[in-house]
PDB file of C-alpha atoms in Angstrom:
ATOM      1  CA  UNK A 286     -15.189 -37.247  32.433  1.00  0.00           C
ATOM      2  CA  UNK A 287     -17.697 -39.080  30.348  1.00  0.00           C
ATOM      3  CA  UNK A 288     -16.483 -38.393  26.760  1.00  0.00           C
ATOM      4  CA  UNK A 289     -12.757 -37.114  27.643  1.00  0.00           C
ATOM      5  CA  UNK A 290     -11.197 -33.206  27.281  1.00  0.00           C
ATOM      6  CA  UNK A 291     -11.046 -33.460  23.211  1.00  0.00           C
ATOM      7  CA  UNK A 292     -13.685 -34.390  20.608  1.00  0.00           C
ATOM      8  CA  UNK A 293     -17.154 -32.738  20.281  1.00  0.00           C
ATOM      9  CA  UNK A 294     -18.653 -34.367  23.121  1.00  0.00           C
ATOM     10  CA  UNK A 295     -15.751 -33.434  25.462  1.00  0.00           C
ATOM     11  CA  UNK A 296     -18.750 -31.422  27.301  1.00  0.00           C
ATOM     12  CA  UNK A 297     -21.218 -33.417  27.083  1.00  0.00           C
ATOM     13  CA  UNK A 298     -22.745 -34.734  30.381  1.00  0.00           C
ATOM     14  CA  UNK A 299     -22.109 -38.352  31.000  1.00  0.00           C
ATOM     15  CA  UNK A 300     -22.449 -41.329  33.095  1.00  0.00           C
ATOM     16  CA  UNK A 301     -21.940 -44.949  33.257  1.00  0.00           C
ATOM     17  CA  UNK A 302     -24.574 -46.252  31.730  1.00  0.00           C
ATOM     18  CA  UNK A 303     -24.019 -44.062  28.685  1.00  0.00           C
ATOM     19  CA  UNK A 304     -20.336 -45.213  28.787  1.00  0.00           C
ATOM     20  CA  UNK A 305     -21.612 -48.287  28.948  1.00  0.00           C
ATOM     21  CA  UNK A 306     -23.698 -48.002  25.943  1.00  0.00           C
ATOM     22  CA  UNK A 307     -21.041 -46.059  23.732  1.00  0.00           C
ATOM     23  CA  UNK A 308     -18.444 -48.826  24.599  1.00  0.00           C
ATOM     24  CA  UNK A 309     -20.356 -51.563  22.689  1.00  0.00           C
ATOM     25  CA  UNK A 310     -20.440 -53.793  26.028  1.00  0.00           C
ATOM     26  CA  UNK A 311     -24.192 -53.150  26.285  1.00  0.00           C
ATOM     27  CA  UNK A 312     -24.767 -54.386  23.322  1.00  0.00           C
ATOM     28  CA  UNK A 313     -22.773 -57.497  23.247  1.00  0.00           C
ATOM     29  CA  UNK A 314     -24.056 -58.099  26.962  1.00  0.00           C
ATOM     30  CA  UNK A 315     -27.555 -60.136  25.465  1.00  0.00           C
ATOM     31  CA  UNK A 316     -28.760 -63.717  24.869  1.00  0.00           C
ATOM     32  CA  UNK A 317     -28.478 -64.003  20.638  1.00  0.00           C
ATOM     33  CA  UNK A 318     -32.062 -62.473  19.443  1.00  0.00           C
ATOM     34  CA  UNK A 319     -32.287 -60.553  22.976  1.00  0.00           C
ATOM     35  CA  UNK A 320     -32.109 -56.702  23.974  1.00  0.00           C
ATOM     36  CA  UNK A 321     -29.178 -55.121  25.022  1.00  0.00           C
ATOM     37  CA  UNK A 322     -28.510 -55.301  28.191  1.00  0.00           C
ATOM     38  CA  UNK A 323     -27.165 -52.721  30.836  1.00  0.00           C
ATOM     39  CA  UNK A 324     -24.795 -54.361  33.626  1.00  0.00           C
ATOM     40  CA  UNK A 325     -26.180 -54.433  37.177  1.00  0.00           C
ATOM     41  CA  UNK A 326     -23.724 -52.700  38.854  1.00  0.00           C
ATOM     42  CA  UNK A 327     -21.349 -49.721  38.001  1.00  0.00           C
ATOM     43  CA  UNK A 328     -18.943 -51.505  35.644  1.00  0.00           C
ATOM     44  CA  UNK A 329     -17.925 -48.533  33.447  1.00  0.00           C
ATOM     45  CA  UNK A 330     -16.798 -46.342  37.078  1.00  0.00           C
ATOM     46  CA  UNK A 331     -14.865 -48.660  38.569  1.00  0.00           C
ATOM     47  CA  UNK A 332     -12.621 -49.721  34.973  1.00  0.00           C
ATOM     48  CA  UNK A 333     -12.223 -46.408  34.565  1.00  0.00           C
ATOM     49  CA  UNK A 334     -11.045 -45.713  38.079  1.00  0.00           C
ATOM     50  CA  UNK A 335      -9.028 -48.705  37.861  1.00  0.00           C
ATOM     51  CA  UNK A 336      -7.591 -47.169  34.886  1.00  0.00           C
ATOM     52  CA  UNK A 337      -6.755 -43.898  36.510  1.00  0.00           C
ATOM     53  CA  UNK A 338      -5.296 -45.079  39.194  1.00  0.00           C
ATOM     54  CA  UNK A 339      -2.758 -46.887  37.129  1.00  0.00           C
ATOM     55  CA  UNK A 340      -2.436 -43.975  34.845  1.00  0.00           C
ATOM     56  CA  UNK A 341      -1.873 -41.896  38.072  1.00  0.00           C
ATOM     57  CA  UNK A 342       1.372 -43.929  39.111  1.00  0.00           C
ATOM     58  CA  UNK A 343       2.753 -44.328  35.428  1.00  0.00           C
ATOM     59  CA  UNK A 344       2.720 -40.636  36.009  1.00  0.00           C
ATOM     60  CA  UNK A 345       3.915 -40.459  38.739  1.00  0.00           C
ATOM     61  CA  UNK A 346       6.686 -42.428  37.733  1.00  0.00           C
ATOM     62  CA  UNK A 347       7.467 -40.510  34.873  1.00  0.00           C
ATOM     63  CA  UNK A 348       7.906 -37.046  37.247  1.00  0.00           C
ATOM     64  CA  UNK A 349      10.346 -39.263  39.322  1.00  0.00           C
ATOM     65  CA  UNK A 350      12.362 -40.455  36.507  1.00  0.00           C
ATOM     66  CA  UNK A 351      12.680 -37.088  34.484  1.00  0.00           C
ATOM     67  CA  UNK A 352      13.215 -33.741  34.767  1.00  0.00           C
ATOM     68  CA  UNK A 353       9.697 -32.717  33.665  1.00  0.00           C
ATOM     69  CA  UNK A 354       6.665 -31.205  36.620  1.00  0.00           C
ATOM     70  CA  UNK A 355       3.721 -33.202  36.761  1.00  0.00           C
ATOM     71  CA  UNK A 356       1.313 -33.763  34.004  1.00  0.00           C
ATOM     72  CA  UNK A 357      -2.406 -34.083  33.020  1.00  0.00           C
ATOM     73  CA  UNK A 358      -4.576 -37.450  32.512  1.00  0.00           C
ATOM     74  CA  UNK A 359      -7.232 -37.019  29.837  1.00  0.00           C
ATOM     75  CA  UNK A 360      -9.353 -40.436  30.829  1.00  0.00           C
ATOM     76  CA  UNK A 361     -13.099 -40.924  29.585  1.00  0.00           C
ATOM     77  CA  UNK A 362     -15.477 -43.315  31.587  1.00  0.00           C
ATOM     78  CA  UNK A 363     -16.109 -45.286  28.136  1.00  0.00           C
ATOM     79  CA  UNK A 364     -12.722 -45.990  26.411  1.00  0.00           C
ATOM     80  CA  UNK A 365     -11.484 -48.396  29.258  1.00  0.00           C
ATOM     81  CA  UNK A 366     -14.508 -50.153  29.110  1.00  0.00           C
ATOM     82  CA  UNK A 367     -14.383 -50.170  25.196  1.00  0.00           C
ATOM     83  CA  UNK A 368     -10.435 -51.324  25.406  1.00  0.00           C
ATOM     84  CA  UNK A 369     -12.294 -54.649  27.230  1.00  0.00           C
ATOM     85  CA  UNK A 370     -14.020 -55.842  24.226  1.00  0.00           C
ATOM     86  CA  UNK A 371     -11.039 -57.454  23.077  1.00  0.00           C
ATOM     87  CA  UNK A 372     -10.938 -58.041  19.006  1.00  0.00           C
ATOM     88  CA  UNK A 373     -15.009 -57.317  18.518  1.00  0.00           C
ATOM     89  CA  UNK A 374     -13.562 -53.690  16.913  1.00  0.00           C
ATOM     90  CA  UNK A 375     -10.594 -55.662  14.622  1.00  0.00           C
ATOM     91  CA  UNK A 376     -13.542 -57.869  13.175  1.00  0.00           C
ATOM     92  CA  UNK A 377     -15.444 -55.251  12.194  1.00  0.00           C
ATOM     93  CA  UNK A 378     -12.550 -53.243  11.117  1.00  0.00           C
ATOM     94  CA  UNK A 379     -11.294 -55.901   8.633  1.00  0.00           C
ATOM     95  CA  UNK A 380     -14.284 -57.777   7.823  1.00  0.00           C
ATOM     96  CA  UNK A 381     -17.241 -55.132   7.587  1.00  0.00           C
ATOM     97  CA  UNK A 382     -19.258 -57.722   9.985  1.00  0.00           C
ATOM     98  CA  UNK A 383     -20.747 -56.460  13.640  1.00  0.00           C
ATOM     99  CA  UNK A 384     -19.784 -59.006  16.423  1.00  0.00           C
ATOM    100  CA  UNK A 385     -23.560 -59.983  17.742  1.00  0.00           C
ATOM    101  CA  UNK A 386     -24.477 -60.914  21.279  1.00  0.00           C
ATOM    102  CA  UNK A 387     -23.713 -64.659  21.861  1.00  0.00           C
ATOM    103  CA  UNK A 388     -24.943 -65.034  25.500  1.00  0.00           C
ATOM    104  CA  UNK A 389     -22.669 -66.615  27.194  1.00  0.00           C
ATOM    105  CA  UNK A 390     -20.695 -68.478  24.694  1.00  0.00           C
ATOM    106  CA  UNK A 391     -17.985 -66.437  22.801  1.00  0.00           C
ATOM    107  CA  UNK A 392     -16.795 -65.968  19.405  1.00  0.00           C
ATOM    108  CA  UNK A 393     -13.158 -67.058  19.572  1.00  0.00           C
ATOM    109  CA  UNK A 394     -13.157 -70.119  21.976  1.00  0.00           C
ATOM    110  CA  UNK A 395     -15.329 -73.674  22.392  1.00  0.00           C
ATOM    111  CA  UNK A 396     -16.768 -75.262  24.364  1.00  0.00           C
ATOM    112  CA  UNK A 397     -17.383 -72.258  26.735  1.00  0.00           C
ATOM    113  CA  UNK A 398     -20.685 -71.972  27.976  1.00  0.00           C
ATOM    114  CA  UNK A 399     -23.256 -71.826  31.175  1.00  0.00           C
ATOM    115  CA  UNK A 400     -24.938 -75.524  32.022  1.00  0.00           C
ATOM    116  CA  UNK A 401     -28.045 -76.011  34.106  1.00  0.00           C
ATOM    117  CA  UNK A 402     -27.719 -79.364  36.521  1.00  0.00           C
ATOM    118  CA  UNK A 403     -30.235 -81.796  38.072  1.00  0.00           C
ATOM    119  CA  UNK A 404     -31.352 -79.799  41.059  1.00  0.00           C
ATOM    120  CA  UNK A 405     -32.041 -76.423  38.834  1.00  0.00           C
ATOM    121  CA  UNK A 406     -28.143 -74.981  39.669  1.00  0.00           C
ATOM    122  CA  UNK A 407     -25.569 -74.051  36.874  1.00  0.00           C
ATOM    123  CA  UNK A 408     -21.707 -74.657  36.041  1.00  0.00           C
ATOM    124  CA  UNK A 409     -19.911 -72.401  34.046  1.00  0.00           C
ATOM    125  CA  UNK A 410     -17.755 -74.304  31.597  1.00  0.00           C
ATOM    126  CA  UNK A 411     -14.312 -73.415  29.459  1.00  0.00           C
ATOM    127  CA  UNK A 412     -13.044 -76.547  27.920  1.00  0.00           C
ATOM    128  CA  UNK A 413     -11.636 -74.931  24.778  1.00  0.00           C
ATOM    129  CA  UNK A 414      -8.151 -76.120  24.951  1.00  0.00           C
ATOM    130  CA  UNK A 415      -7.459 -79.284  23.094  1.00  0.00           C
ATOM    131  CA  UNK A 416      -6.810 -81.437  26.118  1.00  0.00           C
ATOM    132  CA  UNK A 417      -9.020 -80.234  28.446  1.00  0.00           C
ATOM    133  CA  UNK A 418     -11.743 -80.597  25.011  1.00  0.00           C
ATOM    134  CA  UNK A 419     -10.638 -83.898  24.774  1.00  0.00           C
ATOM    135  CA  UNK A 420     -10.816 -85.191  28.224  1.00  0.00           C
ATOM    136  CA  UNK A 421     -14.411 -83.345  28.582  1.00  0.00           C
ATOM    137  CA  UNK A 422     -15.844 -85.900  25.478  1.00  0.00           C
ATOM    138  CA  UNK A 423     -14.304 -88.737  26.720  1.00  0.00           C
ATOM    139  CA  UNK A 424     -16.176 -87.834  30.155  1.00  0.00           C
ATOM    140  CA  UNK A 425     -19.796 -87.314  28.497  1.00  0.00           C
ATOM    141  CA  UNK A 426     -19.113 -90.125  26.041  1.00  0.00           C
ATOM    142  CA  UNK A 427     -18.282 -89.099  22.859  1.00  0.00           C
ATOM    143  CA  UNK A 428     -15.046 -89.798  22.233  1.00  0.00           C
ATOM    144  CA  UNK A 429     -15.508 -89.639  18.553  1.00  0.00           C
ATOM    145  CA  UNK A 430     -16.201 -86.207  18.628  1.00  0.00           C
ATOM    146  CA  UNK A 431     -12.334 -85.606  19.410  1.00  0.00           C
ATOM    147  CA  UNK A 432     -11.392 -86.145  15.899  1.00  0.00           C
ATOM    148  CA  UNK A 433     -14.616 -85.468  13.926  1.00  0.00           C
ATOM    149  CA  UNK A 434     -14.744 -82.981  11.034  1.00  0.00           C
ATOM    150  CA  UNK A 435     -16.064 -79.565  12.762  1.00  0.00           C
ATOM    151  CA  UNK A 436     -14.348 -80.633  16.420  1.00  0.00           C
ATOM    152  CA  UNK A 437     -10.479 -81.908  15.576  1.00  0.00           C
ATOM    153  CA  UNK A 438      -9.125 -78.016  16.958  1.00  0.00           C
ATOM    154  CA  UNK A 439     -11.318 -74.886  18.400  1.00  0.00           C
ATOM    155  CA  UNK A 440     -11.030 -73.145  15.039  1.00  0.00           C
ATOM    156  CA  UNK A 441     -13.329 -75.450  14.013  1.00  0.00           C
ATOM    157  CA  UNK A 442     -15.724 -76.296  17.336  1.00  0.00           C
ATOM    158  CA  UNK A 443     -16.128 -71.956  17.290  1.00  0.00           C
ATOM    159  CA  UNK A 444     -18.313 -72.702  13.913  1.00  0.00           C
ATOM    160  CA  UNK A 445     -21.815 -72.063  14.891  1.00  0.00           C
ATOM    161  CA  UNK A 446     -22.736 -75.606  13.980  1.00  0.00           C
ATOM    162  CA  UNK A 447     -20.170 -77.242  16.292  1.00  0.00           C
ATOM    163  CA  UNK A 448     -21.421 -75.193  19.021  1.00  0.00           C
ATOM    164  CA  UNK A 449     -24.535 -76.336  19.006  1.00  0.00           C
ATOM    165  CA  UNK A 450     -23.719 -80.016  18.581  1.00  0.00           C
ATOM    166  CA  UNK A 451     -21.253 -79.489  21.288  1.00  0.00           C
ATOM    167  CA  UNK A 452     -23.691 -77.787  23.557  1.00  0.00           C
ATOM    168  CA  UNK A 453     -25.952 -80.508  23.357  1.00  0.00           C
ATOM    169  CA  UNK A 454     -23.654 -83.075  24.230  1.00  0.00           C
ATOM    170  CA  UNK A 455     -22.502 -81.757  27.333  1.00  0.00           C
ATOM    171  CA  UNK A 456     -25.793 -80.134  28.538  1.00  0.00           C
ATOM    172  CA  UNK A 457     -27.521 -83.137  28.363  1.00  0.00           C
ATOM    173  CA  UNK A 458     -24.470 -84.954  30.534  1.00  0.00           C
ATOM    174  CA  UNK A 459     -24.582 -82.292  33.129  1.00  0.00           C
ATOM    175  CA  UNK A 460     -28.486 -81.899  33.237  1.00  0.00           C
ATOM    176  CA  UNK A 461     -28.197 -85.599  34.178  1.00  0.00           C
ATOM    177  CA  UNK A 462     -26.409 -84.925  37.464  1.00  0.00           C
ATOM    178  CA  UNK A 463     -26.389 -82.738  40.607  1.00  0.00           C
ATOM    179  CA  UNK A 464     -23.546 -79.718  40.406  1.00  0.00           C
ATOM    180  CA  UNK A 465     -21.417 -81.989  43.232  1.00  0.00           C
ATOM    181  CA  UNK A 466     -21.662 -84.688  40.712  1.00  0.00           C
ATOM    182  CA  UNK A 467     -20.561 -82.634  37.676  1.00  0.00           C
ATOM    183  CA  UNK A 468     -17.916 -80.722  39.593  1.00  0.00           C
ATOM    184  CA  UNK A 469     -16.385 -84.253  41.251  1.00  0.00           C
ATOM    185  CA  UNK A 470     -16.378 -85.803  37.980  1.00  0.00           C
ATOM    186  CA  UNK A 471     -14.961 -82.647  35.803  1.00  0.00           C
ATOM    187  CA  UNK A 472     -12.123 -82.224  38.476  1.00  0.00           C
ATOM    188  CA  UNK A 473     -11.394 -86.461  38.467  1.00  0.00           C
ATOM    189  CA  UNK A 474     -11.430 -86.124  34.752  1.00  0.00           C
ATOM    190  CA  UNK A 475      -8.904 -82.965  34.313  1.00  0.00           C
ATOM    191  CA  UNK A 476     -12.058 -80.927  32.824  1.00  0.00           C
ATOM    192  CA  UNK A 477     -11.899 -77.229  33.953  1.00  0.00           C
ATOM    193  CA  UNK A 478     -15.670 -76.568  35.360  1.00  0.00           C
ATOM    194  CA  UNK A 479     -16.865 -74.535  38.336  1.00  0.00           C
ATOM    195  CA  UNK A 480     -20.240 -73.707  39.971  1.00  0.00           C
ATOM    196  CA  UNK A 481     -22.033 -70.229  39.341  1.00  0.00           C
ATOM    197  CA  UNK A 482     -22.155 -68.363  42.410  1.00  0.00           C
ATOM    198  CA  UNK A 483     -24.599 -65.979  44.198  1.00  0.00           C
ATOM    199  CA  UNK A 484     -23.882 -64.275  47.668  1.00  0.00           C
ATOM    200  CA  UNK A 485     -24.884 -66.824  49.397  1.00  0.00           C
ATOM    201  CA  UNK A 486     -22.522 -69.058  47.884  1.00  0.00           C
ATOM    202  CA  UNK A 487     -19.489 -67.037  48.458  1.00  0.00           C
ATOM    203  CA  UNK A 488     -20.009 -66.691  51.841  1.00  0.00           C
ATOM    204  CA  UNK A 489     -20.280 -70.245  52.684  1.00  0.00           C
ATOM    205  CA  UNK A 490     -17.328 -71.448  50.134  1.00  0.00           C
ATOM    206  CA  UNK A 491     -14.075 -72.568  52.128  1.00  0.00           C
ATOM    207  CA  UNK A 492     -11.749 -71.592  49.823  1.00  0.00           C
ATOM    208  CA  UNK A 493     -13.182 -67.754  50.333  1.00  0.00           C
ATOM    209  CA  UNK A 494     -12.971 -67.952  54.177  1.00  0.00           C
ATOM    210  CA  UNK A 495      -9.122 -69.377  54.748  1.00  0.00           C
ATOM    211  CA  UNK A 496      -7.845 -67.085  51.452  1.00  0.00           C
ATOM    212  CA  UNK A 497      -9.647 -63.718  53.777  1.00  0.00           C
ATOM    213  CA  UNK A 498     -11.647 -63.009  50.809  1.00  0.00           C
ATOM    214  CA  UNK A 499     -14.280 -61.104  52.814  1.00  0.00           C
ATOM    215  CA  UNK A 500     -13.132 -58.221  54.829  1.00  0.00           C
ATOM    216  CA  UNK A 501     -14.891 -57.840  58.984  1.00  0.00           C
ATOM    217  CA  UNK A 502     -15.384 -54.236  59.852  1.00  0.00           C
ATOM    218  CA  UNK A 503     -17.391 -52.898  62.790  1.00  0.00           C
ATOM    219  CA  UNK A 504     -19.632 -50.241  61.631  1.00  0.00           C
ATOM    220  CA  UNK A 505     -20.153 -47.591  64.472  1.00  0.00           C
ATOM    221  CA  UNK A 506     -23.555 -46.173  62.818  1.00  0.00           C
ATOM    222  CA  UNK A 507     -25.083 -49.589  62.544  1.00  0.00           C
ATOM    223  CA  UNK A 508     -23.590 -50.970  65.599  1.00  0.00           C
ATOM    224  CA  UNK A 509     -22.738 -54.360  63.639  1.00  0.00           C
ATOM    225  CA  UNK A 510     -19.856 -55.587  61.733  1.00  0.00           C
ATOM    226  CA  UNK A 511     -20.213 -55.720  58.336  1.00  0.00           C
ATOM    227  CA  UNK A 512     -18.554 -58.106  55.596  1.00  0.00           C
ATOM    228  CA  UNK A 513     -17.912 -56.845  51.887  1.00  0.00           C
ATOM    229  CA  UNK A 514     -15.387 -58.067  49.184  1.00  0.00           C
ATOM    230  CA  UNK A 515     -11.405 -57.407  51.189  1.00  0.00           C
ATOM    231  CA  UNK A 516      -8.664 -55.086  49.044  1.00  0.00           C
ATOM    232  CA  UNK A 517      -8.254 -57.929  45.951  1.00  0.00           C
ATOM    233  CA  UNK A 518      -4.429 -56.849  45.480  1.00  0.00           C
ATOM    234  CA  UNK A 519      -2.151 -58.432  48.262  1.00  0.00           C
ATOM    235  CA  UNK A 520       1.115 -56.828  48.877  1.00  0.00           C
ATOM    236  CA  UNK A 521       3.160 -59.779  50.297  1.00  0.00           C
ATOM    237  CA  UNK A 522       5.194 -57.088  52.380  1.00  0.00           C
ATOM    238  CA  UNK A 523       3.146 -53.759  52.645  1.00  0.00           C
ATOM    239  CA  UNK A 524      -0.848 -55.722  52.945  1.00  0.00           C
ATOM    240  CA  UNK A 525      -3.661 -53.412  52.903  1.00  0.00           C
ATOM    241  CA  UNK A 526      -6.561 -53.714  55.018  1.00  0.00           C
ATOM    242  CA  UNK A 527      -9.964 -52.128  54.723  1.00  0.00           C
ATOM    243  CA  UNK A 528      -9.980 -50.026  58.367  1.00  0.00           C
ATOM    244  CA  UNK A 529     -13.748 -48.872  58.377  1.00  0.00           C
ATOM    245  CA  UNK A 530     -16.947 -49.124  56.428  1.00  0.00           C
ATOM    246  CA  UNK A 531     -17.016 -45.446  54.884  1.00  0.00           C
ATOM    247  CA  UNK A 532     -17.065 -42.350  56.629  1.00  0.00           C
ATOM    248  CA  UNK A 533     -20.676 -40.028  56.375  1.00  0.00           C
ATOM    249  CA  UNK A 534     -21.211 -37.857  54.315  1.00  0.00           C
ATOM    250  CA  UNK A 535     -19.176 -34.135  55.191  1.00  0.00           C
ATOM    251  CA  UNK A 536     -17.198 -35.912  57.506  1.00  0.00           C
ATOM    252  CA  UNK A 537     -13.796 -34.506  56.089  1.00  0.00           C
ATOM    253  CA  UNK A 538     -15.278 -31.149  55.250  1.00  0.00           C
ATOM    254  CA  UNK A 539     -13.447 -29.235  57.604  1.00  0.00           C
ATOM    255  CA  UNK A 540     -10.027 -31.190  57.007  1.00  0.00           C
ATOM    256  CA  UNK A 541     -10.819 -30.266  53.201  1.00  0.00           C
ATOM    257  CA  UNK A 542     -12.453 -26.847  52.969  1.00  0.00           C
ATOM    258  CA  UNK A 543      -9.683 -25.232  55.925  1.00  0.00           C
ATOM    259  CA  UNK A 544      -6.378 -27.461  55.479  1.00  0.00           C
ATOM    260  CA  UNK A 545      -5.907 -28.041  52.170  1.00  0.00           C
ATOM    261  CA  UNK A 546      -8.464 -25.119  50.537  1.00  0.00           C
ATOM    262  CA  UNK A 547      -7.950 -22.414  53.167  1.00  0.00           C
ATOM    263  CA  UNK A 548     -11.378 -21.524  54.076  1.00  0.00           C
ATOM    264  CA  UNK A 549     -11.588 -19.857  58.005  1.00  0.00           C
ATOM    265  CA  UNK A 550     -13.760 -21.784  60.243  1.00  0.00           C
ATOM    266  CA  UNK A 551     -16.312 -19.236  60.283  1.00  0.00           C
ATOM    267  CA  UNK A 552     -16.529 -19.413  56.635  1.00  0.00           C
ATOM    268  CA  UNK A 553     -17.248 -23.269  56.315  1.00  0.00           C
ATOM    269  CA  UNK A 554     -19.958 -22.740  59.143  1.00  0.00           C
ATOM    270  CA  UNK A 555     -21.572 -19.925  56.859  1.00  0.00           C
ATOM    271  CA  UNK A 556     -21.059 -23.270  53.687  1.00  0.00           C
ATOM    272  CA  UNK A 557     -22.846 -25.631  55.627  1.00  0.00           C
ATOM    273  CA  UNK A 558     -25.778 -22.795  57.204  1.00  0.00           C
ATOM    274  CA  UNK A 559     -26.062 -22.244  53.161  1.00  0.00           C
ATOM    275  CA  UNK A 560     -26.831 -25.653  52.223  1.00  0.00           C
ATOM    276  CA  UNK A 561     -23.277 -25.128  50.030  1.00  0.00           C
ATOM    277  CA  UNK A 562     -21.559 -28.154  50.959  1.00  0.00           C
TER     278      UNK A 562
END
């Protein structure tokens, strides 16, 4: 449910973008300055089903190792999502201050950060490690910035100030060069950098093709095979496999309402003459 069994919303209506809301992602999910800002897709429903499925087999697991029946699983849609935004809560907690939006840089690691290149495309960068920090100056030539005051360890580059210095540094490198550039030279150098995707992207990317990151299924409606995002878990000796696109809408009714609810044919006729199901 949206708010759980317990608590004085427990019956309150609720749906994603509320538990989206009441998690604190959509207000962390902004440019500093900028409104909050809802995800495009339904993030809080599928964490939360994520989450129930897992609590489903520790469950499950628990009936097969004890003596006890089964038992209930009280999940809300926003306390997984809320369980995401790592220490944000602890600062507040123990320091009275509200984590702000930060775009996409972060509060507990630097450099990390978005970079636009020559042609108009971006990289997304995490160099926050000291190596990988250190190998990442030497590339955009500033060595010096390796042991500088504000820069010797990330405790110190997270400082607002070293952000910003460090921000301009390497923006200025990559806006100098194409993304193949920046990529080719990152990977030469042992800097950890990859390009921001759209669809497009991921369909044409190699790596996503051989690894059978896209699943093929004909789709009797549309007469066509359609691609979407494979089963993301691989069991090495039981694989899953997406089998068809979906199946319409009341396709299992009669499978649901007579096998496993006991309803005569005649009666789920009567259901569907109603406009019940």
């Amino acid at each position: 449910s949206g708010y759980g069994q317990t608590g004085p919303y427990a019956f309150k209506p609720g749906f994603g973008t509320l538990a989206e809301a009441m998690s604190g992602f959509t207000y962390k999910n902004a440019q500093p300055g900028g409104p909050p800002t809802n995800p495009p897709l339904a993030l809080a429903d599928m964490i939360a089903g994520t989450h129930l499925a897992l609590g489903t087999m520790i469950a499950l697991r628990d009936q097969k190792r004890g003596e006890k029946g089964g038992q209930e699983i009280d999940l809300s849609l926003y306390e997984p999502l809320f369980s995401f935004m790592g220490a944000d809560f602890l600062i507040y907690d123990l320091t009275g201050e509200i984590p702000g939006p930060m775009g996409n840089e972060a509060n507990f690691t630097a450099p990390r950060n978005s970079f636009q290149t020559k042609e108009g495309k971006w990289v997304a960068l995490s160099a926050s490690a000291q190596a990988p920090f250190e190998r990442m100056m030497d590339l955009v030539g500033h060595p010096e910035l390796k042991t500088a005051q504000g820069f010797r360890d990330n405790q110190e580059r997270i400082q607002k100030e070293s952000r910003k210095v460090l921000n301009r540094v390497i923006g200025e490198w990559i806006k100098s060069r194409t993304l193949k550039e920046v990529v080719d030279e990152c990977e030469r150098g042992g800097v950890t950098i990859g390009p921001v995707y759209n669809m497009q992207d991921i369909a044409n990317d190699p790596h996503v093709r051989e690894r059978g990151s896209l699943a093929a299924v004909f789709d009797p409606d549309s007469e066509r095979t359609l691609s979407f995002p494979e089963i993301p878990i691989r069991l090495l000796q039981t694989p899953g496999k997406i089998r068809f696109p979906g199946l319409p809408m009341g396709a299992a009714n009669e499978v649901i309402y007579q096998d496993l609810l006991g309803y005569s044919p005649s009666e789920v006729v009567q259901m569907k003459t109603e406009g019940v199901i």
